[in-house]
PDB file of C-alpha atoms in Angstrom:
ATOM      1  CA  UNK A 135      72.806 -11.959  32.738  1.00 37.00           C
ATOM      2  CA  UNK A 136      69.242 -12.939  31.892  1.00 41.00           C
ATOM      3  CA  UNK A 137      66.106 -10.826  31.813  1.00 42.00           C
ATOM      4  CA  UNK A 138      67.355  -8.524  34.566  1.00 46.00           C
ATOM      5  CA  UNK A 139      70.011  -7.260  32.186  1.00 87.00           C
ATOM      6  CA  UNK A 140      67.627  -6.205  29.420  1.00 92.00           C
ATOM      7  CA  UNK A 141      65.930  -2.847  28.956  1.00 94.00           C
ATOM      8  CA  UNK A 142      63.859  -0.948  26.405  1.00 96.00           C
ATOM      9  CA  UNK A 143      65.299   2.214  24.905  1.00 97.00           C
ATOM     10  CA  UNK A 144      65.075   4.744  22.123  1.00 98.00           C
ATOM     11  CA  UNK A 145      68.152   5.989  20.304  1.00 98.00           C
ATOM     12  CA  UNK A 146      69.502   8.194  17.526  1.00 98.00           C
ATOM     13  CA  UNK A 147      72.303   6.713  15.400  1.00 98.00           C
ATOM     14  CA  UNK A 148      75.469   8.844  15.499  1.00 98.00           C
ATOM     15  CA  UNK A 149      78.214   6.643  14.057  1.00 97.00           C
ATOM     16  CA  UNK A 150      78.924   3.019  13.134  1.00 97.00           C
ATOM     17  CA  UNK A 151      82.013   0.900  12.607  1.00 96.00           C
ATOM     18  CA  UNK A 152      82.051  -2.522  10.932  1.00 93.00           C
ATOM     19  CA  UNK A 153      83.006  -5.289  13.376  1.00 92.00           C
ATOM     20  CA  UNK A 154      84.065  -8.607  11.920  1.00 89.00           C
ATOM     21  CA  UNK A 155      82.270  -9.956   8.878  1.00 89.00           C
ATOM     22  CA  UNK A 156      78.649  -9.422   9.884  1.00 90.00           C
ATOM     23  CA  UNK A 157      78.420  -7.154  12.940  1.00 93.00           C
ATOM     24  CA  UNK A 158      78.455  -3.422  13.677  1.00 94.00           C
ATOM     25  CA  UNK A 159      79.578  -1.291  16.584  1.00 96.00           C
ATOM     26  CA  UNK A 160      77.013   1.503  16.847  1.00 97.00           C
ATOM     27  CA  UNK A 161      77.411   4.760  18.777  1.00 97.00           C
ATOM     28  CA  UNK A 162      73.934   5.888  19.767  1.00 97.00           C
ATOM     29  CA  UNK A 163      72.427   8.804  21.681  1.00 97.00           C
ATOM     30  CA  UNK A 164      69.828   7.148  23.922  1.00 97.00           C
ATOM     31  CA  UNK A 165      66.912   8.461  25.927  1.00 96.00           C
ATOM     32  CA  UNK A 166      67.808   6.527  29.082  1.00 95.00           C
ATOM     33  CA  UNK A 167      71.602   6.656  29.308  1.00 93.00           C
ATOM     34  CA  UNK A 168      73.018   9.399  27.078  1.00 95.00           C
ATOM     35  CA  UNK A 169      75.600   8.321  24.524  1.00 95.00           C
ATOM     36  CA  UNK A 170      76.152   4.547  24.487  1.00 95.00           C
ATOM     37  CA  UNK A 171      78.090   2.021  22.407  1.00 95.00           C
ATOM     38  CA  UNK A 172      76.403  -1.161  21.211  1.00 95.00           C
ATOM     39  CA  UNK A 173      77.461  -4.325  19.462  1.00 94.00           C
ATOM     40  CA  UNK A 174      74.874  -5.241  16.840  1.00 95.00           C
ATOM     41  CA  UNK A 175      75.539  -8.850  15.950  1.00 90.00           C
ATOM     42  CA  UNK A 176      74.620 -10.044  12.468  1.00 87.00           C
ATOM     43  CA  UNK A 177      73.621  -6.544  11.328  1.00 88.00           C
ATOM     44  CA  UNK A 178      75.356  -6.973   7.980  1.00 85.00           C
ATOM     45  CA  UNK A 179      74.477 -10.591   7.379  1.00 72.00           C
ATOM     46  CA  UNK A 180      72.513 -11.604   4.336  1.00 63.00           C
ATOM     47  CA  UNK A 181      69.686  -9.748   2.682  1.00 61.00           C
ATOM     48  CA  UNK A 182      66.130  -8.831   3.521  1.00 55.00           C
ATOM     49  CA  UNK A 183      64.963  -8.988   7.124  1.00 55.00           C
ATOM     50  CA  UNK A 184      68.266 -10.378   8.350  1.00 57.00           C
ATOM     51  CA  UNK A 185      70.159  -7.282   7.300  1.00 71.00           C
ATOM     52  CA  UNK A 186      69.769  -4.590   9.953  1.00 87.00           C
ATOM     53  CA  UNK A 187      72.561  -2.362   8.595  1.00 90.00           C
ATOM     54  CA  UNK A 188      70.043  -0.216   6.689  1.00 92.00           C
ATOM     55  CA  UNK A 189      68.614   0.938  10.044  1.00 95.00           C
ATOM     56  CA  UNK A 190      71.940   2.426  11.117  1.00 96.00           C
ATOM     57  CA  UNK A 191      72.097   5.508   8.908  1.00 96.00           C
ATOM     58  CA  UNK A 192      73.133   8.857  10.464  1.00 97.00           C
ATOM     59  CA  UNK A 193      70.364  10.279  12.683  1.00 98.00           C
ATOM     60  CA  UNK A 194      67.936   7.392  12.180  1.00 98.00           C
ATOM     61  CA  UNK A 195      65.636   7.211  15.252  1.00 98.00           C
ATOM     62  CA  UNK A 196      65.387   3.683  16.663  1.00 98.00           C
ATOM     63  CA  UNK A 197      63.659   1.754  19.386  1.00 97.00           C
ATOM     64  CA  UNK A 198      65.273  -1.434  20.613  1.00 97.00           C
ATOM     65  CA  UNK A 199      65.952  -3.808  23.450  1.00 96.00           C
ATOM     66  CA  UNK A 200      69.350  -3.417  25.054  1.00 95.00           C
ATOM     67  CA  UNK A 201      71.138  -6.276  26.807  1.00 94.00           C
ATOM     68  CA  UNK A 202      73.770  -5.425  29.418  1.00 90.00           C
ATOM     69  CA  UNK A 203      76.551  -7.979  29.858  1.00 82.00           C
ATOM     70  CA  UNK A 204      78.745  -7.946  32.989  1.00 75.00           C
ATOM     71  CA  UNK A 205      82.025  -8.733  31.301  1.00 74.00           C
ATOM     72  CA  UNK A 206      81.593  -6.567  28.222  1.00 74.00           C
ATOM     73  CA  UNK A 207      82.244  -2.871  27.727  1.00 79.00           C
ATOM     74  CA  UNK A 208      79.458  -2.812  25.147  1.00 89.00           C
ATOM     75  CA  UNK A 209      75.806  -3.673  25.554  1.00 93.00           C
ATOM     76  CA  UNK A 210      74.084  -5.675  22.831  1.00 94.00           C
ATOM     77  CA  UNK A 211      71.050  -4.632  20.806  1.00 94.00           C
ATOM     78  CA  UNK A 212      68.123  -6.709  19.603  1.00 92.00           C
ATOM     79  CA  UNK A 213      64.536  -6.240  18.370  1.00 94.00           C
ATOM     80  CA  UNK A 214      65.615  -3.074  16.543  1.00 96.00           C
ATOM     81  CA  UNK A 215      62.946  -1.039  14.765  1.00 96.00           C
ATOM     82  CA  UNK A 216      62.628   2.473  13.397  1.00 96.00           C
ATOM     83  CA  UNK A 217      60.997   4.703  15.974  1.00 95.00           C
ATOM     84  CA  UNK A 218      59.584   6.730  13.090  1.00 93.00           C
ATOM     85  CA  UNK A 219      60.338   6.193   9.391  1.00 93.00           C
ATOM     86  CA  UNK A 220      62.188   9.077   7.743  1.00 96.00           C
ATOM     87  CA  UNK A 221      60.481   9.836   4.447  1.00 96.00           C
ATOM     88  CA  UNK A 222      62.834  12.379   2.913  1.00 97.00           C
ATOM     89  CA  UNK A 223      66.151  12.523   4.818  1.00 97.00           C
ATOM     90  CA  UNK A 224      67.595   9.345   3.216  1.00 96.00           C
ATOM     91  CA  UNK A 225      66.637  10.425  -0.318  1.00 96.00           C
ATOM     92  CA  UNK A 226      67.247  14.205  -0.387  1.00 97.00           C
ATOM     93  CA  UNK A 227      70.965  14.969  -0.752  1.00 95.00           C
ATOM     94  CA  UNK A 228      70.606  18.275   1.094  1.00 96.00           C
ATOM     95  CA  UNK A 229      68.881  16.648   4.068  1.00 97.00           C
ATOM     96  CA  UNK A 230      71.149  13.589   4.161  1.00 97.00           C
ATOM     97  CA  UNK A 231      74.173  15.924   4.164  1.00 96.00           C
ATOM     98  CA  UNK A 232      72.725  17.850   7.106  1.00 97.00           C
ATOM     99  CA  UNK A 233      71.902  14.579   8.910  1.00 98.00           C
ATOM    100  CA  UNK A 234      75.520  13.463   8.452  1.00 97.00           C
ATOM    101  CA  UNK A 235      76.698  16.784   9.899  1.00 95.00           C
ATOM    102  CA  UNK A 236      74.273  16.545  12.856  1.00 97.00           C
ATOM    103  CA  UNK A 237      75.355  12.983  13.614  1.00 97.00           C
ATOM    104  CA  UNK A 238      79.069  13.765  13.402  1.00 95.00           C
ATOM    105  CA  UNK A 239      78.657  16.898  15.527  1.00 94.00           C
ATOM    106  CA  UNK A 240      76.822  14.991  18.252  1.00 95.00           C
ATOM    107  CA  UNK A 241      79.292  12.090  18.051  1.00 94.00           C
ATOM    108  CA  UNK A 242      82.249  14.445  18.537  1.00 91.00           C
ATOM    109  CA  UNK A 243      80.728  16.821  21.082  1.00 91.00           C
ATOM    110  CA  UNK A 244      78.436  14.708  23.297  1.00 91.00           C
ATOM    111  CA  UNK A 245      80.450  12.348  25.484  1.00 85.00           C
ATOM    112  CA  UNK A 246      78.276  11.938  28.569  1.00 81.00           C
ATOM    113  CA  UNK A 247      76.984   8.457  29.295  1.00 82.00           C
ATOM    114  CA  UNK A 248      74.101   9.593  31.461  1.00 88.00           C
ATOM    115  CA  UNK A 249      70.497  10.381  30.680  1.00 90.00           C
ATOM    116  CA  UNK A 250      69.735  13.841  29.316  1.00 94.00           C
ATOM    117  CA  UNK A 251      66.056  13.738  28.472  1.00 94.00           C
ATOM    118  CA  UNK A 252      65.965  17.334  27.214  1.00 96.00           C
ATOM    119  CA  UNK A 253      68.889  16.830  24.829  1.00 97.00           C
ATOM    120  CA  UNK A 254      67.464  13.578  23.493  1.00 97.00           C
ATOM    121  CA  UNK A 255      64.029  15.143  22.936  1.00 97.00           C
ATOM    122  CA  UNK A 256      65.593  18.109  21.122  1.00 98.00           C
ATOM    123  CA  UNK A 257      67.676  15.875  18.832  1.00 98.00           C
ATOM    124  CA  UNK A 258      64.774  13.539  18.062  1.00 98.00           C
ATOM    125  CA  UNK A 259      62.419  16.409  17.265  1.00 97.00           C
ATOM    126  CA  UNK A 260      65.102  18.167  15.208  1.00 98.00           C
ATOM    127  CA  UNK A 261      65.626  15.230  12.849  1.00 98.00           C
ATOM    128  CA  UNK A 262      61.875  14.716  12.476  1.00 98.00           C
ATOM    129  CA  UNK A 263      61.461  18.428  11.729  1.00 98.00           C
ATOM    130  CA  UNK A 264      64.216  18.203   9.108  1.00 98.00           C
ATOM    131  CA  UNK A 265      62.427  15.241   7.551  1.00 98.00           C
ATOM    132  CA  UNK A 266      59.154  17.212   7.283  1.00 97.00           C
ATOM    133  CA  UNK A 267      60.675  20.439   5.948  1.00 96.00           C
ATOM    134  CA  UNK A 268      59.929  21.575   2.433  1.00 95.00           C
ATOM    135  CA  UNK A 269      61.521  25.047   2.509  1.00 95.00           C
ATOM    136  CA  UNK A 270      64.349  26.571   4.526  1.00 95.00           C
ATOM    137  CA  UNK A 271      66.478  23.403   4.485  1.00 97.00           C
ATOM    138  CA  UNK A 272      69.645  25.358   3.648  1.00 96.00           C
ATOM    139  CA  UNK A 273      69.431  27.195   6.997  1.00 97.00           C
ATOM    140  CA  UNK A 274      68.684  24.157   9.150  1.00 98.00           C
ATOM    141  CA  UNK A 275      72.254  23.280  10.175  1.00 97.00           C
ATOM    142  CA  UNK A 276      72.813  26.860  11.396  1.00 97.00           C
ATOM    143  CA  UNK A 277      69.651  26.727  13.510  1.00 98.00           C
ATOM    144  CA  UNK A 278      70.598  23.290  14.849  1.00 98.00           C
ATOM    145  CA  UNK A 279      74.036  24.420  16.036  1.00 96.00           C
ATOM    146  CA  UNK A 280      72.679  27.551  17.707  1.00 97.00           C
ATOM    147  CA  UNK A 281      70.037  25.560  19.596  1.00 97.00           C
ATOM    148  CA  UNK A 282      72.509  22.776  20.441  1.00 97.00           C
ATOM    149  CA  UNK A 283      74.770  25.266  22.236  1.00 96.00           C
ATOM    150  CA  UNK A 284      72.138  25.453  25.004  1.00 96.00           C
ATOM    151  CA  UNK A 285      72.665  21.759  25.798  1.00 95.00           C
ATOM    152  CA  UNK A 286      76.459  22.019  25.649  1.00 92.00           C
ATOM    153  CA  UNK A 287      76.601  24.818  28.213  1.00 92.00           C
ATOM    154  CA  UNK A 288      77.443  27.965  26.252  1.00 93.00           C
ATOM    155  CA  UNK A 289      74.201  29.342  24.872  1.00 96.00           C
ATOM    156  CA  UNK A 290      74.419  33.144  24.611  1.00 97.00           C
ATOM    157  CA  UNK A 291      73.887  34.559  28.078  1.00 95.00           C
ATOM    158  CA  UNK A 292      72.032  37.801  27.397  1.00 97.00           C
ATOM    159  CA  UNK A 293      69.672  39.518  24.989  1.00 96.00           C
ATOM    160  CA  UNK A 294      70.528  41.187  21.707  1.00 98.00           C
ATOM    161  CA  UNK A 295      70.217  44.911  21.000  1.00 97.00           C
ATOM    162  CA  UNK A 296      70.435  46.217  17.446  1.00 97.00           C
ATOM    163  CA  UNK A 297      74.035  47.057  16.581  1.00 97.00           C
ATOM    164  CA  UNK A 298      75.611  44.634  19.069  1.00 98.00           C
ATOM    165  CA  UNK A 299      78.546  42.409  18.240  1.00 98.00           C
ATOM    166  CA  UNK A 300      78.928  39.060  20.042  1.00 98.00           C
ATOM    167  CA  UNK A 301      81.754  38.451  22.526  1.00 98.00           C
ATOM    168  CA  UNK A 302      82.894  34.871  21.821  1.00 97.00           C
ATOM    169  CA  UNK A 303      84.981  34.656  25.002  1.00 96.00           C
ATOM    170  CA  UNK A 304      82.197  35.708  27.384  1.00 96.00           C
ATOM    171  CA  UNK A 305      79.295  34.328  25.351  1.00 97.00           C
ATOM    172  CA  UNK A 306      77.497  37.663  25.534  1.00 98.00           C
ATOM    173  CA  UNK A 307      76.156  40.251  23.125  1.00 98.00           C
ATOM    174  CA  UNK A 308      78.094  43.513  23.555  1.00 98.00           C
ATOM    175  CA  UNK A 309      77.514  47.081  22.393  1.00 96.00           C
ATOM    176  CA  UNK A 310      81.246  47.704  21.963  1.00 96.00           C
ATOM    177  CA  UNK A 311      84.239  45.708  20.820  1.00 96.00           C
ATOM    178  CA  UNK A 312      85.948  43.989  23.784  1.00 96.00           C
ATOM    179  CA  UNK A 313      89.690  44.463  24.220  1.00 96.00           C
ATOM    180  CA  UNK A 314      90.487  40.871  23.241  1.00 96.00           C
ATOM    181  CA  UNK A 315      88.748  41.378  19.870  1.00 95.00           C
ATOM    182  CA  UNK A 316      87.440  37.781  19.665  1.00 96.00           C
ATOM    183  CA  UNK A 317      83.935  38.465  18.412  1.00 97.00           C
ATOM    184  CA  UNK A 318      81.246  37.774  15.880  1.00 98.00           C
ATOM    185  CA  UNK A 319      80.835  40.880  13.770  1.00 97.00           C
ATOM    186  CA  UNK A 320      77.567  42.805  13.842  1.00 97.00           C
ATOM    187  CA  UNK A 321      75.853  41.078  10.882  1.00 97.00           C
ATOM    188  CA  UNK A 322      76.659  37.627  12.282  1.00 98.00           C
ATOM    189  CA  UNK A 323      75.607  38.678  15.795  1.00 98.00           C
ATOM    190  CA  UNK A 324      72.264  39.838  14.387  1.00 98.00           C
ATOM    191  CA  UNK A 325      71.792  36.491  12.613  1.00 98.00           C
ATOM    192  CA  UNK A 326      72.746  34.620  15.794  1.00 98.00           C
ATOM    193  CA  UNK A 327      70.046  36.511  17.684  1.00 98.00           C
ATOM    194  CA  UNK A 328      67.510  35.768  14.949  1.00 97.00           C
ATOM    195  CA  UNK A 329      68.304  32.031  14.984  1.00 98.00           C
ATOM    196  CA  UNK A 330      67.976  31.962  18.779  1.00 97.00           C
ATOM    197  CA  UNK A 331      64.393  33.189  18.492  1.00 96.00           C
ATOM    198  CA  UNK A 332      63.447  31.508  15.211  1.00 95.00           C
ATOM    199  CA  UNK A 333      61.269  28.413  15.203  1.00 94.00           C
ATOM    200  CA  UNK A 334      62.234  25.706  12.723  1.00 95.00           C
ATOM    201  CA  UNK A 335      59.019  26.447  10.829  1.00 93.00           C
ATOM    202  CA  UNK A 336      60.237  29.977  10.070  1.00 95.00           C
ATOM    203  CA  UNK A 337      63.651  29.099   8.654  1.00 97.00           C
ATOM    204  CA  UNK A 338      62.298  29.529   5.122  1.00 95.00           C
ATOM    205  CA  UNK A 339      61.773  33.217   5.908  1.00 95.00           C
ATOM    206  CA  UNK A 340      65.507  33.770   6.461  1.00 94.00           C
ATOM    207  CA  UNK A 341      66.778  34.947   3.116  1.00 92.00           C
ATOM    208  CA  UNK A 342      70.524  34.330   3.182  1.00 95.00           C
ATOM    209  CA  UNK A 343      73.019  34.362   0.350  1.00 94.00           C
ATOM    210  CA  UNK A 344      75.398  31.401   0.152  1.00 93.00           C
ATOM    211  CA  UNK A 345      78.278  33.682   1.215  1.00 94.00           C
ATOM    212  CA  UNK A 346      76.341  34.886   4.290  1.00 95.00           C
ATOM    213  CA  UNK A 347      75.577  31.317   5.319  1.00 95.00           C
ATOM    214  CA  UNK A 348      79.220  30.292   4.948  1.00 93.00           C
ATOM    215  CA  UNK A 349      80.504  33.340   6.844  1.00 95.00           C
ATOM    216  CA  UNK A 350      78.089  32.789   9.717  1.00 96.00           C
ATOM    217  CA  UNK A 351      78.940  29.075   9.941  1.00 94.00           C
ATOM    218  CA  UNK A 352      82.649  29.935  10.122  1.00 92.00           C
ATOM    219  CA  UNK A 353      81.953  32.462  12.879  1.00 95.00           C
ATOM    220  CA  UNK A 354      79.685  30.064  14.777  1.00 94.00           C
ATOM    221  CA  UNK A 355      82.290  27.296  14.588  1.00 91.00           C
ATOM    222  CA  UNK A 356      84.843  29.771  15.948  1.00 93.00           C
ATOM    223  CA  UNK A 357      82.531  30.245  18.933  1.00 95.00           C
ATOM    224  CA  UNK A 358      82.079  26.482  19.379  1.00 94.00           C
ATOM    225  CA  UNK A 359      85.801  25.921  18.903  1.00 92.00           C
ATOM    226  CA  UNK A 360      86.699  28.449  21.580  1.00 93.00           C
ATOM    227  CA  UNK A 361      84.756  26.335  24.073  1.00 91.00           C
ATOM    228  CA  UNK A 362      85.141  22.853  22.520  1.00 88.00           C
ATOM    229  CA  UNK A 363      88.264  22.141  20.460  1.00 81.00           C
ATOM    230  CA  UNK A 364      86.784  18.950  19.004  1.00 79.00           C
ATOM    231  CA  UNK A 365      84.456  20.908  16.697  1.00 77.00           C
ATOM    232  CA  UNK A 366      87.388  21.456  14.328  1.00 72.00           C
ATOM    233  CA  UNK A 367      87.632  17.692  13.748  1.00 77.00           C
ATOM    234  CA  UNK A 368      84.181  17.506  12.133  1.00 84.00           C
ATOM    235  CA  UNK A 369      84.875  16.395   8.563  1.00 85.00           C
ATOM    236  CA  UNK A 370      81.361  16.949   7.175  1.00 90.00           C
ATOM    237  CA  UNK A 371      81.713  20.736   7.552  1.00 83.00           C
ATOM    238  CA  UNK A 372      83.522  20.725   4.199  1.00 84.00           C
ATOM    239  CA  UNK A 373      80.681  18.817   2.516  1.00 86.00           C
ATOM    240  CA  UNK A 374      78.144  21.271   3.954  1.00 87.00           C
ATOM    241  CA  UNK A 375      80.079  24.102   2.341  1.00 80.00           C
ATOM    242  CA  UNK A 376      79.848  22.384  -1.035  1.00 83.00           C
ATOM    243  CA  UNK A 377      76.111  21.717  -0.812  1.00 86.00           C
ATOM    244  CA  UNK A 378      75.025  25.005   0.767  1.00 86.00           C
TER     245      UNK A 378
END
């Protein structure tokens, strides 16, 4: 297709599949076209500079040149570089576990192949914030899911008042138990409200026991699952439970 078919883009790696002996199929959240699928030829070939596979870890931020081909369902990628090097995520088991969870969640829940600049900016800044964090890491995945709900269309629709529960069906805080009974209990509703307002830099101030974290995650996934069935297919949830 020539030069007219090439474009510059940024992307966040969500998932990869080996293709043939030396290539990868990469599922990437991009800044210019939402979620896209790319063939990365020769990514697994040889050692040193010729081996690009190391760039395709979960949540790695990339910049690259894309090449659109008329007859192919997948664009190609070339001139791939890290947008910003991650200094701790690949080496800290807690952070790499969270990155795996973030990538799998986005891979399962974000299907749109159209630009969403706000979503891309949130995801990029979230992984960079995770990389910089020194304290509060154990609460990061809870914060990420709560904030992500805004981009998926079911962020809580009203403000919290002390003593409220949270109506999962309506997506609203409520001062009394609705008839259907599908709710977050009061402690989890209070934590939901706190995470809605909490900046990532204040996550270290949330003092949560392991059991509280697990109970809230279960409740939050119930909320996600009510609106998006695919959340129950996320395998890394089990690993999160073991680490945190």
